[in-house]
Amino acid sequence: MAKAADFDVREATMDVARVAVQKGGYNALSYRDLAAEIGVKSATIHYHFPTKADLAEALVARYVEDFQKHMEPYLEKSFDEAIEAYLKLFKVAFDGTNRMCLGGMMSAEVSALLPPAREQIVRFAAGHIEWLKTVLAKKHRRLSAEALEDRARAILYALEGAMLMVRGQGGDDAAFDSVVGTYRATGLLA
Amino acid sequence: MAKAADFDVREATMDVARVAVQKGGYNALSYRDLAAEIGVKSATIHYHFPTKADLAEALVARYVEDFQKHMEPYLEKSFDEAIEAYLKLFKVAFDGTNRMCLGGMMSAEVSALLPPAREQIVRFAAGHIEWLKTVLAKKHRRLSAEALEDRARAILYALEGAMLMVRGQGGDDAAFDSVVGTYRATGLLA
DNA sequence: ACCTGAACACCGTTCAAGT
DNA sequence: ACCTGAACACCGTTCAAGT
């Protein structure tokens, strides 16, 4: 069965799978469901991603690269603008589909992942922390690189926790905002 | 096949299942693996917990009650003693088995849960927040009940995030401690 | 009351077979 | 190069059958 020339099974698989993992997790991801949604057979997905481990690695790798591409321009902007854009990145996941951050979701399921995918999870956190360090340095000019990194890490981890728990409690983006407000008020996010 | 009089399949199932979910998640939990570890057939587990949904609900419900039982005595102690005991609760999960908090793990997998289990997830957070409110009130005597609750929620969510991410990064209890240190230094955890 | 074997429709994976 | 049908051992679930 021929497909349209502009239809790429590999790209379609990654798009659908990323959202599916964000909604239900990696362990709940089904090659058959994926294939049905795309309009191919599950064996076709295996042709492009031989095992779920390959798909997992590719998903997180692309997620990391998308973050870089999308957030690098904000390193030229002010601290406030950059942080606002960063928080929006988390907030939009609540819109309608109630997605979890892919990095946080697969962190929960790390025991199901092989080393290549685990390395991408580490790259994910490293990418966020590096970006946050650069942004934090704009405001906290007297902090050491180590202190900036600790602070960046604490912000990332706290935001992932807020996302994880708000979603688990059935909350929405307003509930997420409320927790972020408390992070701000106590001094973590500033 | 007769079992020892003091052997309770229901209790054994919950004990083994709780640790298994903390390690690998609810979706990765297998009735057959569970049964094999306990020494019965998977149909036997279904006799006690007809569906995984029933087991999920029971696991979180017991987790909530265990927290109450274990942490209520600390409400009589000082702020510092109580917080130290609370942090230890998170830290011990890293010892050897690298477990995630059951409440946080099942929050990630909330899309796989039915309303009864989801309600227990809400009870889980409510229990922690209520306990933290009481402890925080010892130190912050001028804060309103609402402000105490916001702060309690922020602490719980941030600690769950630290646990989630440190585990995802392949970190240990020392890495967790380091993040907690930053939470303290920035003013969230105080 | 408690446990089990066997069946059902699912799952990821493999592979020979198609185009 | 890309796709698929069919098979394999897994999964949760059901239920008649055992004790």
Short mmCIF file of C-alpha atoms (C1' of nucleotides) in Angstrom, two decimals:
data_model
loop_
_atom_site.label_atom_id
_atom_site.label_comp_id
_atom_site.label_asym_id
_atom_site.label_seq_id
_atom_site.Cartn_x
_atom_site.Cartn_y
_atom_site.Cartn_z
CA MET A 1 0.00 0.00 0.00
CA ALA A 2 1.59 3.24 -1.19
CA LYS A 3 1.56 6.29 1.05
CA ALA A 4 1.61 9.96 0.11
CA ALA A 5 5.09 11.13 -0.79
CA ASP A 6 5.14 13.55 2.13
CA PHE A 7 4.13 10.89 4.65
CA ASP A 8 6.98 9.63 6.77
CA VAL A 9 6.18 6.70 9.05
CA ARG A 10 9.24 7.34 11.17
CA GLU A 11 8.30 10.97 11.80
CA ALA A 12 4.63 10.16 12.36
CA THR A 13 5.56 7.41 14.83
CA MET A 14 7.73 9.76 16.88
CA ASP A 15 5.08 12.47 16.95
CA VAL A 16 2.28 10.16 18.04
CA ALA A 17 4.48 8.18 20.43
CA ARG A 18 5.82 11.28 22.18
CA VAL A 19 2.34 12.48 23.05
CA ALA A 20 1.23 8.96 24.01
CA VAL A 21 4.16 8.57 26.43
CA GLN A 22 3.52 12.02 27.89
CA LYS A 23 -0.10 11.03 28.54
CA GLY A 24 0.21 7.40 29.64
CA GLY A 25 3.86 6.58 30.09
CA TYR A 26 6.36 4.42 28.24
CA ASN A 27 5.18 1.12 29.70
CA ALA A 28 1.62 1.80 28.56
CA LEU A 29 2.76 2.56 25.02
CA SER A 30 1.54 -0.06 22.53
CA TYR A 31 3.05 -0.67 19.11
CA ARG A 32 -0.33 -1.91 17.89
CA ASP A 33 -2.19 1.20 19.10
CA LEU A 34 0.54 3.37 17.65
CA ALA A 35 0.34 1.58 14.30
CA ALA A 36 -3.46 1.81 14.22
CA GLU A 37 -3.37 5.57 14.84
CA ILE A 38 -0.82 6.05 12.05
CA GLY A 39 -2.54 3.65 9.68
CA VAL A 40 0.10 0.94 9.33
CA LYS A 41 0.69 -2.48 10.90
CA SER A 42 2.70 -2.89 14.09
CA ALA A 43 5.42 -4.78 12.20
CA THR A 44 5.96 -1.61 10.19
CA ILE A 45 6.80 0.31 13.36
CA HIS A 46 9.29 -2.42 14.19
CA TYR A 47 10.91 -1.85 10.81
CA HIS A 48 11.71 1.75 11.80
CA PHE A 49 12.23 1.16 15.54
CA PRO A 50 13.18 -2.53 15.98
CA THR A 51 12.45 -2.51 19.71
CA LYS A 52 10.67 -0.21 22.16
CA ALA A 53 14.11 0.53 23.57
CA ASP A 54 15.10 2.09 20.23
CA LEU A 55 11.94 4.16 20.16
CA ALA A 56 12.49 5.29 23.76
CA GLU A 57 16.01 6.46 23.00
CA ALA A 58 14.92 8.31 19.84
CA LEU A 59 12.00 9.99 21.63
CA VAL A 60 14.05 11.43 24.46
CA ALA A 61 16.90 12.40 22.11
CA ARG A 62 14.52 14.39 19.94
CA TYR A 63 12.87 15.88 23.01
CA VAL A 64 16.24 17.20 24.13
CA GLU A 65 17.01 18.67 20.72
CA ASP A 66 13.58 20.30 20.48
CA PHE A 67 14.19 21.95 23.84
CA GLN A 68 17.53 23.36 22.67
CA LYS A 69 16.05 24.63 19.43
CA HIS A 70 13.09 26.24 21.12
CA MET A 71 14.76 27.73 24.19
CA GLU A 72 18.20 28.81 22.99
CA PRO A 73 16.90 32.12 21.56
CA TYR A 74 15.66 33.10 25.02
CA LEU A 75 19.24 33.13 26.31
CA GLU A 76 19.52 36.51 24.57
CA LYS A 77 16.50 37.89 26.43
CA SER A 78 16.09 39.17 29.98
CA PHE A 79 15.91 36.94 33.06
CA ASP A 80 12.17 37.58 33.45
CA GLU A 81 11.38 36.89 29.81
CA ALA A 82 13.43 33.71 29.78
CA ILE A 83 11.91 32.33 32.98
CA GLU A 84 8.42 33.18 31.75
CA ALA A 85 9.05 31.22 28.55
CA TYR A 86 10.46 28.34 30.57
CA LEU A 87 7.41 28.14 32.83
CA LYS A 88 5.13 28.30 29.81
CA LEU A 89 6.88 25.20 28.47
CA PHE A 90 5.60 23.28 31.49
CA LYS A 91 2.19 24.94 31.54
CA VAL A 92 1.20 24.18 27.95
CA ALA A 93 1.35 20.45 28.67
CA PHE A 94 -1.80 20.81 30.80
CA ASP A 95 -3.76 22.31 27.92
CA GLY A 96 -6.41 19.79 27.06
CA THR A 97 -4.27 16.67 26.83
CA ASN A 98 -2.93 16.69 30.39
CA ARG A 99 0.53 15.60 29.40
CA MET A 100 3.49 15.07 31.69
CA CYS A 101 6.94 16.27 30.69
CA LEU A 102 8.53 13.43 28.70
CA GLY A 103 11.74 13.68 30.70
CA GLY A 104 9.90 13.45 34.00
CA MET A 105 7.63 10.64 32.84
CA MET A 106 10.50 8.51 31.63
CA SER A 107 12.44 9.28 34.78
CA ALA A 108 9.66 7.53 36.68
CA GLU A 109 9.96 4.54 34.35
CA VAL A 110 13.77 4.48 34.31
CA SER A 111 13.85 0.86 35.51
CA ALA A 112 12.28 -0.19 32.19
CA LEU A 113 14.92 1.62 30.14
CA LEU A 114 18.23 0.37 28.77
CA PRO A 115 21.46 2.39 29.07
CA PRO A 116 21.06 4.29 25.74
CA ALA A 117 17.68 5.72 26.78
CA ARG A 118 18.94 6.37 30.32
CA GLU A 119 21.79 8.39 28.86
CA GLN A 120 19.26 10.53 27.01
CA ILE A 121 17.42 11.11 30.29
CA VAL A 122 20.69 12.40 31.72
CA ARG A 123 21.18 14.59 28.63
CA PHE A 124 17.65 15.92 29.14
CA ALA A 125 18.38 17.12 32.66
CA ALA A 126 21.83 18.41 31.71
CA GLY A 127 20.32 20.47 28.88
CA HIS A 128 17.74 22.08 31.14
CA ILE A 129 20.28 22.75 33.87
CA GLU A 130 22.76 24.31 31.46
CA TRP A 131 20.06 26.59 30.03
CA LEU A 132 18.83 27.55 33.50
CA LYS A 133 22.38 28.24 34.67
CA THR A 134 22.85 30.77 31.88
CA VAL A 135 19.55 32.46 32.69
CA LEU A 136 20.18 32.50 36.45
CA ALA A 137 23.60 34.01 35.88
CA LYS A 138 21.89 37.12 34.50
CA LYS A 139 20.31 37.82 37.87
CA HIS A 140 22.72 36.24 40.35
CA ARG A 141 26.03 37.64 39.16
CA ARG A 142 27.86 36.86 42.37
CA LEU A 143 27.01 33.17 42.58
CA SER A 144 29.66 30.58 41.69
CA ALA A 145 29.14 28.17 38.81
CA GLU A 146 28.52 25.43 41.36
CA ALA A 147 25.89 27.47 43.20
CA LEU A 148 24.21 28.34 39.91
CA GLU A 149 24.13 24.69 38.92
CA ASP A 150 22.67 23.62 42.28
CA ARG A 151 20.00 26.26 41.94
CA ALA A 152 19.22 25.33 38.32
CA ARG A 153 18.90 21.69 39.29
CA ALA A 154 16.66 22.50 42.23
CA ILE A 155 14.36 24.55 39.99
CA LEU A 156 14.11 21.83 37.35
CA TYR A 157 13.44 19.10 39.91
CA ALA A 158 10.88 21.20 41.80
CA LEU A 159 9.02 22.06 38.59
CA GLU A 160 8.99 18.42 37.50
CA GLY A 161 7.57 17.53 40.91
CA ALA A 162 4.90 20.21 40.63
CA MET A 163 3.92 18.89 37.22
CA LEU A 164 3.93 15.28 38.39
CA MET A 165 1.84 15.92 41.48
CA VAL A 166 -0.62 18.49 40.12
CA ARG A 167 -1.38 16.09 37.28
CA GLY A 168 -1.73 13.22 39.75
CA GLN A 169 -4.16 15.24 41.84
CA GLY A 170 -6.29 15.94 38.77
CA GLY A 171 -5.23 19.59 38.76
CA ASP A 172 -4.89 21.96 35.83
CA ASP A 173 -2.52 24.70 34.71
CA ALA A 174 -4.00 27.05 37.34
CA ALA A 175 -3.06 24.61 40.11
CA PHE A 176 0.42 24.38 38.61
CA ASP A 177 0.66 28.17 38.59
CA SER A 178 -0.32 28.26 42.24
CA VAL A 179 2.54 25.95 43.22
CA VAL A 180 4.95 27.96 41.07
CA GLY A 181 3.75 31.05 42.94
CA THR A 182 4.75 29.42 46.22
CA TYR A 183 8.15 28.46 44.79
CA ARG A 184 8.57 32.13 43.94
CA ALA A 185 7.34 33.37 47.31
CA THR A 186 9.68 31.11 49.26
CA GLY A 187 12.67 32.14 47.17
CA LEU A 188 13.40 29.02 45.12
CA LEU A 189 12.32 30.47 41.82
CA ALA A 190 13.97 33.85 41.63
CA MET B 1 -1.89 -26.98 48.59
CA ALA B 2 -2.02 -25.93 52.25
CA LYS B 3 -0.01 -22.94 53.46
CA ALA B 4 1.38 -22.22 56.90
CA ALA B 5 -1.28 -20.86 59.21
CA ASP B 6 0.55 -17.57 59.56
CA PHE B 7 0.84 -17.09 55.79
CA ASP B 8 -1.63 -14.59 54.36
CA VAL B 9 -1.67 -14.32 50.57
CA ARG B 10 -3.45 -10.98 50.71
CA GLU B 11 -0.82 -9.47 53.01
CA ALA B 12 2.08 -11.01 51.11
CA THR B 13 0.67 -9.72 47.82
CA MET B 14 0.42 -6.18 49.12
CA ASP B 15 3.93 -6.25 50.56
CA VAL B 16 5.54 -7.57 47.38
CA ALA B 17 3.37 -5.46 45.07
CA ARG B 18 4.10 -2.21 46.91
CA VAL B 19 7.85 -2.62 46.50
CA ALA B 20 7.44 -3.77 42.89
CA VAL B 21 5.39 -0.68 42.02
CA GLN B 22 7.87 1.57 43.78
CA LYS B 23 10.65 0.04 41.71
CA GLY B 24 9.03 -0.38 38.30
CA GLY B 25 5.67 1.30 38.34
CA TYR B 26 2.08 0.10 38.29
CA ASN B 27 1.96 -0.60 34.55
CA ALA B 28 5.01 -2.85 34.79
CA LEU B 29 3.47 -4.84 37.65
CA SER B 30 2.68 -8.42 36.60
CA TYR B 31 0.22 -10.71 38.38
CA ARG B 32 2.22 -13.70 37.18
CA ASP B 33 5.54 -12.34 38.51
CA LEU B 34 3.81 -11.39 41.75
CA ALA B 35 2.31 -14.86 42.11
CA ALA B 36 5.63 -16.54 41.34
CA GLU B 37 7.42 -14.53 44.01
CA ILE B 38 4.77 -15.39 46.59
CA GLY B 39 4.51 -19.02 45.54
CA VAL B 40 0.95 -19.20 44.25
CA LYS B 41 -0.71 -19.04 40.82
CA SER B 42 -1.77 -15.74 39.27
CA ALA B 43 -5.45 -16.77 39.51
CA THR B 44 -4.97 -16.84 43.27
CA ILE B 45 -3.99 -13.16 43.30
CA HIS B 46 -7.16 -12.46 41.31
CA TYR B 47 -9.17 -14.20 44.03
CA HIS B 48 -7.93 -11.60 46.56
CA PHE B 49 -7.68 -8.64 44.16
CA PRO B 50 -10.05 -9.31 41.25
CA THR B 51 -8.44 -6.69 39.03
CA LYS B 52 -5.25 -4.62 39.07
CA ALA B 53 -7.49 -1.63 39.78
CA ASP B 54 -8.50 -3.22 43.10
CA LEU B 55 -4.88 -3.88 43.96
CA ALA B 56 -3.89 -0.32 43.03
CA GLU B 57 -6.55 1.15 45.29
CA ALA B 58 -5.61 -1.11 48.21
CA LEU B 59 -1.88 -0.35 47.81
CA VAL B 60 -2.25 3.42 47.94
CA ALA B 61 -4.85 3.22 50.74
CA ARG B 62 -2.46 1.21 52.88
CA TYR B 63 0.42 3.52 51.96
CA VAL B 64 -1.58 6.47 53.27
CA GLU B 65 -2.44 4.68 56.50
CA ASP B 66 1.16 3.58 57.04
CA PHE B 67 2.26 7.20 56.68
CA GLN B 68 -0.25 8.37 59.30
CA LYS B 69 0.75 5.61 61.70
CA HIS B 70 4.46 6.27 61.28
CA MET B 71 4.49 10.07 61.22
CA GLU B 72 1.74 11.10 63.65
CA PRO B 73 4.00 10.69 66.70
CA TYR B 74 6.40 13.28 65.27
CA LEU B 75 3.68 15.94 65.51
CA GLU B 76 4.53 16.05 69.23
CA LYS B 77 8.20 16.71 68.53
CA SER B 78 10.06 19.84 67.50
CA PHE B 79 10.01 21.33 63.99
CA ASP B 80 13.57 20.17 63.31
CA GLU B 81 13.01 16.65 64.56
CA ALA B 82 9.79 16.30 62.56
CA ILE B 83 11.31 17.59 59.30
CA GLU B 84 14.34 15.35 59.76
CA ALA B 85 12.08 12.31 60.15
CA TYR B 86 10.09 13.41 57.10
CA LEU B 87 13.18 13.73 54.91
CA LYS B 88 14.40 10.35 56.11
CA LEU B 89 11.14 8.86 54.82
CA PHE B 90 12.16 9.89 51.30
CA LYS B 91 15.82 9.04 51.72
CA VAL B 92 15.38 5.45 52.83
CA ALA B 93 13.76 4.58 49.49
CA PHE B 94 17.17 4.97 47.81
CA ASP B 95 18.78 2.40 50.07
CA GLY B 96 19.65 -0.52 47.85
CA THR B 97 16.35 -0.96 46.07
CA ASN B 98 16.16 2.50 44.49
CA ARG B 99 12.44 2.85 45.04
CA MET B 100 10.28 5.81 44.12
CA CYS B 101 7.64 7.07 46.52
CA LEU B 102 4.48 5.06 45.76
CA GLY B 103 2.35 8.20 45.70
CA GLY B 104 4.66 9.92 43.24
CA MET B 105 5.03 6.84 41.05
CA MET B 106 1.30 6.31 40.76
CA SER B 107 0.82 10.02 40.14
CA ALA B 108 2.87 9.57 36.97
CA GLU B 109 0.65 6.65 35.97
CA VAL B 110 -2.64 8.32 36.92
CA SER B 111 -4.03 7.85 33.41
CA ALA B 112 -4.04 4.10 33.99
CA LEU B 113 -5.99 4.40 37.25
CA LEU B 114 -9.74 4.30 37.86
CA PRO B 115 -11.47 6.84 40.14
CA PRO B 116 -11.14 4.75 43.37
CA ALA B 117 -7.34 4.63 43.06
CA ARG B 118 -7.20 8.26 41.97
CA GLU B 119 -9.07 9.21 45.11
CA GLN B 120 -6.42 7.45 47.16
CA ILE B 121 -3.75 9.46 45.34
CA VAL B 122 -5.58 12.60 46.44
CA ARG B 123 -5.80 11.23 50.00
CA PHE B 124 -2.05 10.57 49.87
CA ALA B 125 -1.21 14.19 49.08
CA ALA B 126 -3.82 15.51 51.52
CA GLY B 127 -2.33 13.40 54.32
CA HIS B 128 1.19 14.66 53.69
CA ILE B 129 0.04 18.27 53.38
CA GLU B 130 -2.00 18.11 56.59
CA TRP B 131 0.96 16.64 58.47
CA LEU B 132 3.37 19.24 57.03
CA LYS B 133 0.96 22.07 57.87
CA THR B 134 0.97 21.07 61.51
CA VAL B 135 4.76 20.88 61.56
CA LEU B 136 5.23 24.18 59.69
CA ALA B 137 2.83 25.90 62.10
CA LYS B 138 5.35 25.28 64.91
CA LYS B 139 7.88 27.54 63.21
CA HIS B 140 5.76 29.97 61.20
CA ARG B 141 3.26 31.07 63.83
CA ARG B 142 2.16 34.17 61.94
CA LEU B 143 1.26 32.43 58.65
CA SER B 144 -2.40 31.90 57.75
CA ALA B 145 -3.80 28.41 57.29
CA GLU B 146 -3.85 29.04 53.53
CA ALA B 147 -0.22 30.14 53.46
CA LEU B 148 0.78 27.10 55.52
CA GLU B 149 -1.06 24.82 53.15
CA ASP B 150 0.55 26.38 50.07
CA ARG B 151 3.96 25.96 51.67
CA ALA B 152 3.25 22.38 52.72
CA ARG B 153 2.11 21.50 49.20
CA ALA B 154 5.17 23.15 47.65
CA ILE B 155 7.47 21.16 49.93
CA LEU B 156 5.78 17.85 49.14
CA TYR B 157 5.76 18.49 45.39
CA ALA B 158 9.38 19.66 45.35
CA LEU B 159 10.53 16.60 47.32
CA GLU B 160 8.62 14.26 45.01
CA GLY B 161 10.29 15.97 42.08
CA ALA B 162 13.71 15.62 43.67
CA MET B 163 13.06 11.92 44.23
CA LEU B 164 11.73 11.41 40.71
CA MET B 165 14.60 13.18 38.99
CA VAL B 166 17.49 12.00 41.16
CA ARG B 167 16.33 8.42 40.60
CA GLY B 168 15.94 9.10 36.88
CA GLN B 169 19.49 10.45 36.74
CA GLY B 170 20.80 7.33 38.41
CA GLY B 171 21.56 9.27 41.59
CA ASP B 172 21.62 8.05 45.16
CA ASP B 173 20.56 9.34 48.57
CA ALA B 174 23.56 11.69 48.62
CA ALA B 175 22.37 13.34 45.39
CA PHE B 176 18.91 13.64 46.94
CA ASP B 177 20.43 15.25 50.04
CA SER B 178 22.24 17.74 47.87
CA VAL B 179 19.02 18.90 46.21
CA VAL B 180 17.31 19.09 49.60
CA GLY B 181 20.21 21.26 50.72
CA THR B 182 19.49 23.68 47.89
CA TYR B 183 15.78 23.69 48.79
CA ARG B 184 16.87 24.71 52.29
CA ALA B 185 19.35 27.31 51.12
CA THR B 186 16.83 29.02 48.85
CA GLY B 187 14.21 29.13 51.59
CA LEU B 188 11.66 26.58 50.42
CA LEU B 189 12.37 24.03 53.09
CA ALA B 190 12.45 26.01 56.33
"C1'" DA C 1 -13.16 -20.25 51.75
"C1'" DC C 2 -9.36 -20.64 49.02
"C1'" DC C 3 -6.70 -22.21 45.08
"C1'" DT C 4 -5.86 -23.65 40.18
"C1'" DG C 5 -5.70 -25.07 34.86
"C1'" DA C 6 -7.26 -23.62 30.83
"C1'" DA C 7 -8.99 -20.40 27.81
"C1'" DC C 8 -9.54 -15.51 25.89
"C1'" DA C 9 -7.85 -11.24 23.70
"C1'" DC C 10 -4.08 -8.47 24.46
"C1'" DC C 11 1.29 -7.30 24.28
"C1'" DG C 12 6.45 -6.89 22.04
"C1'" DT C 13 9.16 -9.34 18.89
"C1'" DT C 14 10.72 -12.09 14.89
"C1'" DC C 15 10.83 -13.47 10.18
"C1'" DA C 16 9.63 -15.23 5.83
"C1'" DA C 17 7.08 -13.31 2.25
"C1'" DG C 18 5.43 -9.75 -0.47
"C1'" DT C 19 5.89 -5.07 -3.39
"C1'" DA D 1 13.56 0.03 0.73
"C1'" DC D 2 9.45 -0.56 2.89
"C1'" DC D 3 5.45 -3.10 4.47
"C1'" DT D 4 2.82 -7.20 6.23
"C1'" DG D 5 0.65 -11.92 8.07
"C1'" DA D 6 1.62 -15.25 11.04
"C1'" DA D 7 3.76 -17.16 14.81
"C1'" DC D 8 5.95 -17.00 19.63
"C1'" DA D 9 5.86 -16.25 24.64
"C1'" DC D 10 4.12 -12.83 27.39
"C1'" DC D 11 0.05 -10.04 29.80
"C1'" DG D 12 -4.76 -9.33 32.72
"C1'" DT D 13 -8.96 -11.57 33.20
"C1'" DT D 14 -12.58 -15.14 33.60
"C1'" DC D 15 -14.53 -19.35 35.11
"C1'" DA D 16 -15.43 -24.07 35.77
"C1'" DA D 17 -13.29 -27.31 38.63
"C1'" DG D 18 -11.00 -28.80 42.53
"C1'" DT D 19 -10.04 -29.07 47.95
#
